[in-house]
PDB file of C-alpha atoms in Angstrom:
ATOM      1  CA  UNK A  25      80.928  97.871 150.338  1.00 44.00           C
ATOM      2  CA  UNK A  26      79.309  98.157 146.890  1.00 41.00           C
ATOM      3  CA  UNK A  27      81.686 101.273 146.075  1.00 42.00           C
ATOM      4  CA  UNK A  28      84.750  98.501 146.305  1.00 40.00           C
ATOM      5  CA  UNK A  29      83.032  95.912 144.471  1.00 40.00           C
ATOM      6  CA  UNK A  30      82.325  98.676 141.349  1.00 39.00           C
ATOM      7  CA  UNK A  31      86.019  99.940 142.138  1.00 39.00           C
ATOM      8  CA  UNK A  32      87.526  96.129 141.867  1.00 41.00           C
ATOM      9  CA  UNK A  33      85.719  95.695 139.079  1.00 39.00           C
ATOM     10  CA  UNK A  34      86.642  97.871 136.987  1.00 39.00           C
ATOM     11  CA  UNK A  35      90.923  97.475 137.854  1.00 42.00           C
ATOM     12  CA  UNK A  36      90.653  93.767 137.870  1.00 41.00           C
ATOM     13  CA  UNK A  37      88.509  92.733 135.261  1.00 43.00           C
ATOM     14  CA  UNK A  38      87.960  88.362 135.535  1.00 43.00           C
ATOM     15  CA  UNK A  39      89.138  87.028 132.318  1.00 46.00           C
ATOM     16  CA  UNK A  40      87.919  83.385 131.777  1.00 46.00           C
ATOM     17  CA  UNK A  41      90.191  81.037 129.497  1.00 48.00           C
ATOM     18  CA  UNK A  42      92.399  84.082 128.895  1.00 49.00           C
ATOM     19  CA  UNK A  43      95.827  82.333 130.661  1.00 48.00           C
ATOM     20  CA  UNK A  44      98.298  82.874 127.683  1.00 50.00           C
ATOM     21  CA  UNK A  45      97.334  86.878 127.742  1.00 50.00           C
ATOM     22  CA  UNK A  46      97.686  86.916 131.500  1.00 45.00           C
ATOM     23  CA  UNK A  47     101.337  85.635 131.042  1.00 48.00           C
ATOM     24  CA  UNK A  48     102.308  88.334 128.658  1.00 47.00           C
ATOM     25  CA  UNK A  49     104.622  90.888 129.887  1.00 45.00           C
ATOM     26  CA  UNK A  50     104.805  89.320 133.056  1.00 51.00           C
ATOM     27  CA  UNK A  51     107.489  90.196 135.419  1.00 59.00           C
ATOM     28  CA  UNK A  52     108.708  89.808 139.358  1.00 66.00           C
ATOM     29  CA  UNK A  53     110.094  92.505 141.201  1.00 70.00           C
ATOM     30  CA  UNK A  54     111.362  92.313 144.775  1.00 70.00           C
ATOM     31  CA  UNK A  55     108.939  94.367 146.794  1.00 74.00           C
ATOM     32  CA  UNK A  56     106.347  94.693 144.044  1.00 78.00           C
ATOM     33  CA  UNK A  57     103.164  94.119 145.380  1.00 82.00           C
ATOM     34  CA  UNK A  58     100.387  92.028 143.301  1.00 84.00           C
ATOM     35  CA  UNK A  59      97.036  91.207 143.586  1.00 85.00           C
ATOM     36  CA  UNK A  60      96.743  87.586 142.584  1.00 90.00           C
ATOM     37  CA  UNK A  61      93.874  85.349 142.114  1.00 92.00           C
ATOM     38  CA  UNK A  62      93.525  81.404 141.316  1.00 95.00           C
ATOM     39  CA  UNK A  63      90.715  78.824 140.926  1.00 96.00           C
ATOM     40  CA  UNK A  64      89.989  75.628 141.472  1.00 97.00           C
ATOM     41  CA  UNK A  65      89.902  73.589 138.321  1.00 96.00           C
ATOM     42  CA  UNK A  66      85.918  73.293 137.683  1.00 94.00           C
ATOM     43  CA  UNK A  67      84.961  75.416 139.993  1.00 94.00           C
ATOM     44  CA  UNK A  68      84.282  73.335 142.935  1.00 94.00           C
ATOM     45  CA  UNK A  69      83.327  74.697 145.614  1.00 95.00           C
ATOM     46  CA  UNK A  70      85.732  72.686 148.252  1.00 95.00           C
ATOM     47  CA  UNK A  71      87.741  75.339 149.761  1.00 96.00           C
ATOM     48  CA  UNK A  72      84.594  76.416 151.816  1.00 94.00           C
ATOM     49  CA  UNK A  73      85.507  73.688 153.921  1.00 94.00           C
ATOM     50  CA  UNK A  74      87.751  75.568 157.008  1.00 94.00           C
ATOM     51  CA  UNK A  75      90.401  71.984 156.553  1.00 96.00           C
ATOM     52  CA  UNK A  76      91.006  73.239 153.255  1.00 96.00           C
ATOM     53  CA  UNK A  77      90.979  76.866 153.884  1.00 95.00           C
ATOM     54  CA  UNK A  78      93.492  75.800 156.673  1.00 96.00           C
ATOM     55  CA  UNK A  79      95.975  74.299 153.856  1.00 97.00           C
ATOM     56  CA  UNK A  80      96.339  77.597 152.296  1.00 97.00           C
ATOM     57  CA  UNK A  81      96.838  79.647 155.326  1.00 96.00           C
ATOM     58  CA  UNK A  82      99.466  77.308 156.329  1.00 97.00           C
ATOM     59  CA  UNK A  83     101.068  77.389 153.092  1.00 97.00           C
ATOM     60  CA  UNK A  84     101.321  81.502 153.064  1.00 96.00           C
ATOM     61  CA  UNK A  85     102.561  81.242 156.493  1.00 95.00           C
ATOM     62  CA  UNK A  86     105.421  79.056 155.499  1.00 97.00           C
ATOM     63  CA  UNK A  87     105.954  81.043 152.430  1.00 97.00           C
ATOM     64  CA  UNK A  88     105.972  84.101 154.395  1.00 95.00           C
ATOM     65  CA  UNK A  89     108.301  82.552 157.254  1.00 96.00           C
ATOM     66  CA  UNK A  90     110.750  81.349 154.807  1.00 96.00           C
ATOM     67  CA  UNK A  91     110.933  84.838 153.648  1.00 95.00           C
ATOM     68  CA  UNK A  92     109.921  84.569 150.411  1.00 95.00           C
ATOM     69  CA  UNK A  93     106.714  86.810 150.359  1.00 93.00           C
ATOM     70  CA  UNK A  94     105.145  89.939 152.705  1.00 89.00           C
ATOM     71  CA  UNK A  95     101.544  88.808 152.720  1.00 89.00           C
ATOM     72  CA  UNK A  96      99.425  91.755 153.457  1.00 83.00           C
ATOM     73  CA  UNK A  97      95.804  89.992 152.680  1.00 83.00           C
ATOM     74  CA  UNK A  98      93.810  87.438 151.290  1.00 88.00           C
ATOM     75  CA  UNK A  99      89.956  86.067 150.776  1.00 87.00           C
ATOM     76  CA  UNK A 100      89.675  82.679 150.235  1.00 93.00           C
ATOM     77  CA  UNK A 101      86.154  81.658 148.571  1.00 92.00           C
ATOM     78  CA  UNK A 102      84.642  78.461 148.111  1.00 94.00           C
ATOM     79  CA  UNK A 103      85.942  77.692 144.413  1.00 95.00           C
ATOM     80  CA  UNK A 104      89.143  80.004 144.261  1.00 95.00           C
ATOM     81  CA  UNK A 105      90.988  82.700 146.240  1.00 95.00           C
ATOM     82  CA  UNK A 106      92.614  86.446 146.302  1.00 90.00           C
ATOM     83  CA  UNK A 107      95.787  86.755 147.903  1.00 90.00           C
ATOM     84  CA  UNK A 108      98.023  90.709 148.003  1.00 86.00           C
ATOM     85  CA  UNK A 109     101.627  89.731 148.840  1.00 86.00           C
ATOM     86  CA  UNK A 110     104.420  91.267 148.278  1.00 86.00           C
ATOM     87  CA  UNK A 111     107.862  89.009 146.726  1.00 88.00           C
ATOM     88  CA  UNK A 112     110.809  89.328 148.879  1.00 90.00           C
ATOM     89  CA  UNK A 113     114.536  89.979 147.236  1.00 89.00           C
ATOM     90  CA  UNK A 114     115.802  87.148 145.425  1.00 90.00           C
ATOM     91  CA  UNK A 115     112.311  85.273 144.641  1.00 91.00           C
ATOM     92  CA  UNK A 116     110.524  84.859 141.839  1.00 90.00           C
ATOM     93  CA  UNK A 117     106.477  85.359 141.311  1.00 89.00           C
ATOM     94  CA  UNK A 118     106.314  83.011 139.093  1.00 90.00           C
ATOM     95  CA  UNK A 119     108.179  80.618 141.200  1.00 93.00           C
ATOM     96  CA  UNK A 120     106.838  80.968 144.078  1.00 95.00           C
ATOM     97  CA  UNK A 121     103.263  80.671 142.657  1.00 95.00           C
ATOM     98  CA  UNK A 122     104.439  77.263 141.296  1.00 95.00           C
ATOM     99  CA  UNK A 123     105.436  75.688 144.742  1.00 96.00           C
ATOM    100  CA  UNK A 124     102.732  76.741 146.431  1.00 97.00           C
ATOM    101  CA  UNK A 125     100.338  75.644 143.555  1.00 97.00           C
ATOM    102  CA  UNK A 126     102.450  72.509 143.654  1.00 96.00           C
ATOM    103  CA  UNK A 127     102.105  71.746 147.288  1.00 97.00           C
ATOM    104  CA  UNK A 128      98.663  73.196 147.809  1.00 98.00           C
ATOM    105  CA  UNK A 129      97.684  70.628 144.901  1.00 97.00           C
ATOM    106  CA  UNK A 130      98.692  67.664 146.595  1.00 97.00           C
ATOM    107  CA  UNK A 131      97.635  68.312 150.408  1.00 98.00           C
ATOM    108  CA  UNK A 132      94.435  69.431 149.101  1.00 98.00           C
ATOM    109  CA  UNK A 133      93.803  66.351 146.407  1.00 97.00           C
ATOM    110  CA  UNK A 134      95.342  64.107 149.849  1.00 97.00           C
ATOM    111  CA  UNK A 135      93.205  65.878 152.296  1.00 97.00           C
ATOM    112  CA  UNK A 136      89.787  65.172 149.943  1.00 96.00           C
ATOM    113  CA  UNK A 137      90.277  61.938 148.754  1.00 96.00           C
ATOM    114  CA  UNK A 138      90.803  62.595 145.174  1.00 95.00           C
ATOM    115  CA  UNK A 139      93.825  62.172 142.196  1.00 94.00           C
ATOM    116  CA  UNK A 140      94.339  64.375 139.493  1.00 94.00           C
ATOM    117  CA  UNK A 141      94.798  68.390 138.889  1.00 95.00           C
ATOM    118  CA  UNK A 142      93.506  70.634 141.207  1.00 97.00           C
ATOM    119  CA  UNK A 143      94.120  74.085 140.444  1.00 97.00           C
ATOM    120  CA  UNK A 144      92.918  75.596 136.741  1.00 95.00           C
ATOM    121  CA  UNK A 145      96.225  76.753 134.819  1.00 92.00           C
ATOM    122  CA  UNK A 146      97.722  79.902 135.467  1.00 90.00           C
ATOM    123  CA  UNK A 147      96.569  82.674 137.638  1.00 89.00           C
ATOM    124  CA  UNK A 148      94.892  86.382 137.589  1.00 88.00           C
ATOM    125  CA  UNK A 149      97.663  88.954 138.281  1.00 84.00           C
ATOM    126  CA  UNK A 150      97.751  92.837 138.846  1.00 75.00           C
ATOM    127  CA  UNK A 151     101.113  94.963 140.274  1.00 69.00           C
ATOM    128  CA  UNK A 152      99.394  96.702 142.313  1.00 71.00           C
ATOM    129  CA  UNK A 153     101.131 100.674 143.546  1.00 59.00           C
ATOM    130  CA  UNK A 154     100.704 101.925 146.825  1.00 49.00           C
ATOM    131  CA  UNK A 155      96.849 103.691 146.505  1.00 46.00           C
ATOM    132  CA  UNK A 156      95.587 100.928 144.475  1.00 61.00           C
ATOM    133  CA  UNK A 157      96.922  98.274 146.867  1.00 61.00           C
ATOM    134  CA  UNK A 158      94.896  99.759 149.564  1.00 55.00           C
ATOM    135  CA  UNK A 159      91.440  99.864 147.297  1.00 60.00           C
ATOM    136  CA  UNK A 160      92.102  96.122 146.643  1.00 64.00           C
ATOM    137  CA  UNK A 161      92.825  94.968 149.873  1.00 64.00           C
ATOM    138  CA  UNK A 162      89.762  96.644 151.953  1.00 58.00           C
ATOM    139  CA  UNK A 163      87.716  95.037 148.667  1.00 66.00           C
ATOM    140  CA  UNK A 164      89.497  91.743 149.747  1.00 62.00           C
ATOM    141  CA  UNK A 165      88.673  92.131 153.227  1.00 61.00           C
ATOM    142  CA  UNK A 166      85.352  93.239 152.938  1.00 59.00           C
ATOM    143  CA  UNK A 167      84.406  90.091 150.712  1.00 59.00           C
ATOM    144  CA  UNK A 168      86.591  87.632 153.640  1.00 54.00           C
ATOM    145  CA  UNK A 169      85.736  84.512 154.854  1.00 46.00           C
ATOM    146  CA  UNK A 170      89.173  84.280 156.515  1.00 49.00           C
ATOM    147  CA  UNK A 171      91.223  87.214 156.685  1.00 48.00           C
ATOM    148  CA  UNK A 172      95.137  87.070 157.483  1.00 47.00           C
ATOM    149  CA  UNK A 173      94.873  89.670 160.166  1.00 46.00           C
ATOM    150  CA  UNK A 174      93.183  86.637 161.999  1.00 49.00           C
ATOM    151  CA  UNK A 175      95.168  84.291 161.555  1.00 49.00           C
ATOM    152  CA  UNK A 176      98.092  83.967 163.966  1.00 46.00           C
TER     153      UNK A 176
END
């Protein structure tokens, strides 16, 4: 477990009020897979609670019925969240991060009892190939607290 940690580490370095240099060179491929990772804005801890956990399983399930995404994992943690997915022909990364950031925002803010933002701006990206997508997501699922291949 620590060997994944060191491994994640060192492909997927956390860089704090870095947004504008995480949007650089950003692109969306159909099929590409990426390793993505958000946070809530000040670092609350409020998706610990399994309500809120529940909004953002719901919301990959729709995005992943509606066929816009393959999800293949994701960890969600008490003050942000790692999700692998893959985008589907004809969407958009950026896109579809924006809708669900969008609607995740406002069931979240509804289900809590609070106004205002909700998510910090932007979001941690990797494309991720086909040997590093497997380091990443059994480093994702050996840090879960809800793991997609449990939720039905």
């Amino acid at each position: 477990r620590r060997r994944f940690r060191e491994i994640a580490m060192i492909i997927y370095p956390f860089n704090r009020g870095q947004s504008e240099k995480l949007r650089h060179g950003r692109i969306s491929e159909a099929f590409a897979c990426y390793a993505i990772s958000k946070s809530v804005d000040g670092r609350r801890p409020v998706l610990a609670r399994p309500s809120s956990a529940r909004v953002l399983m719901d919301s990959w399930l729709y995005l992943r019925t509606a066929e816009r995404i393959k999800l293949l994992a994701f960890c969600i943690m008490p003050d942000h969240y790692h999700v692998l997915l893959c985008v589907l022909p004809g969407e958009n990364l950026s896109k579809v991060m924006e809708d669900f950031g969008k609607f995740t925002s406002r069931q979240l803010n509804k289900l809590l009892h609070r106004r205002g933002r909700f998510w910090q701006d932007g979001f941690s990206i990797i494309a991720v190939g086909t040997t590093m997508s497997c380091m990443i997501r059994a480093y994702t699922l050996s840090t879960t607290l809800y793991e997609s291949s449990s939720y039905k």
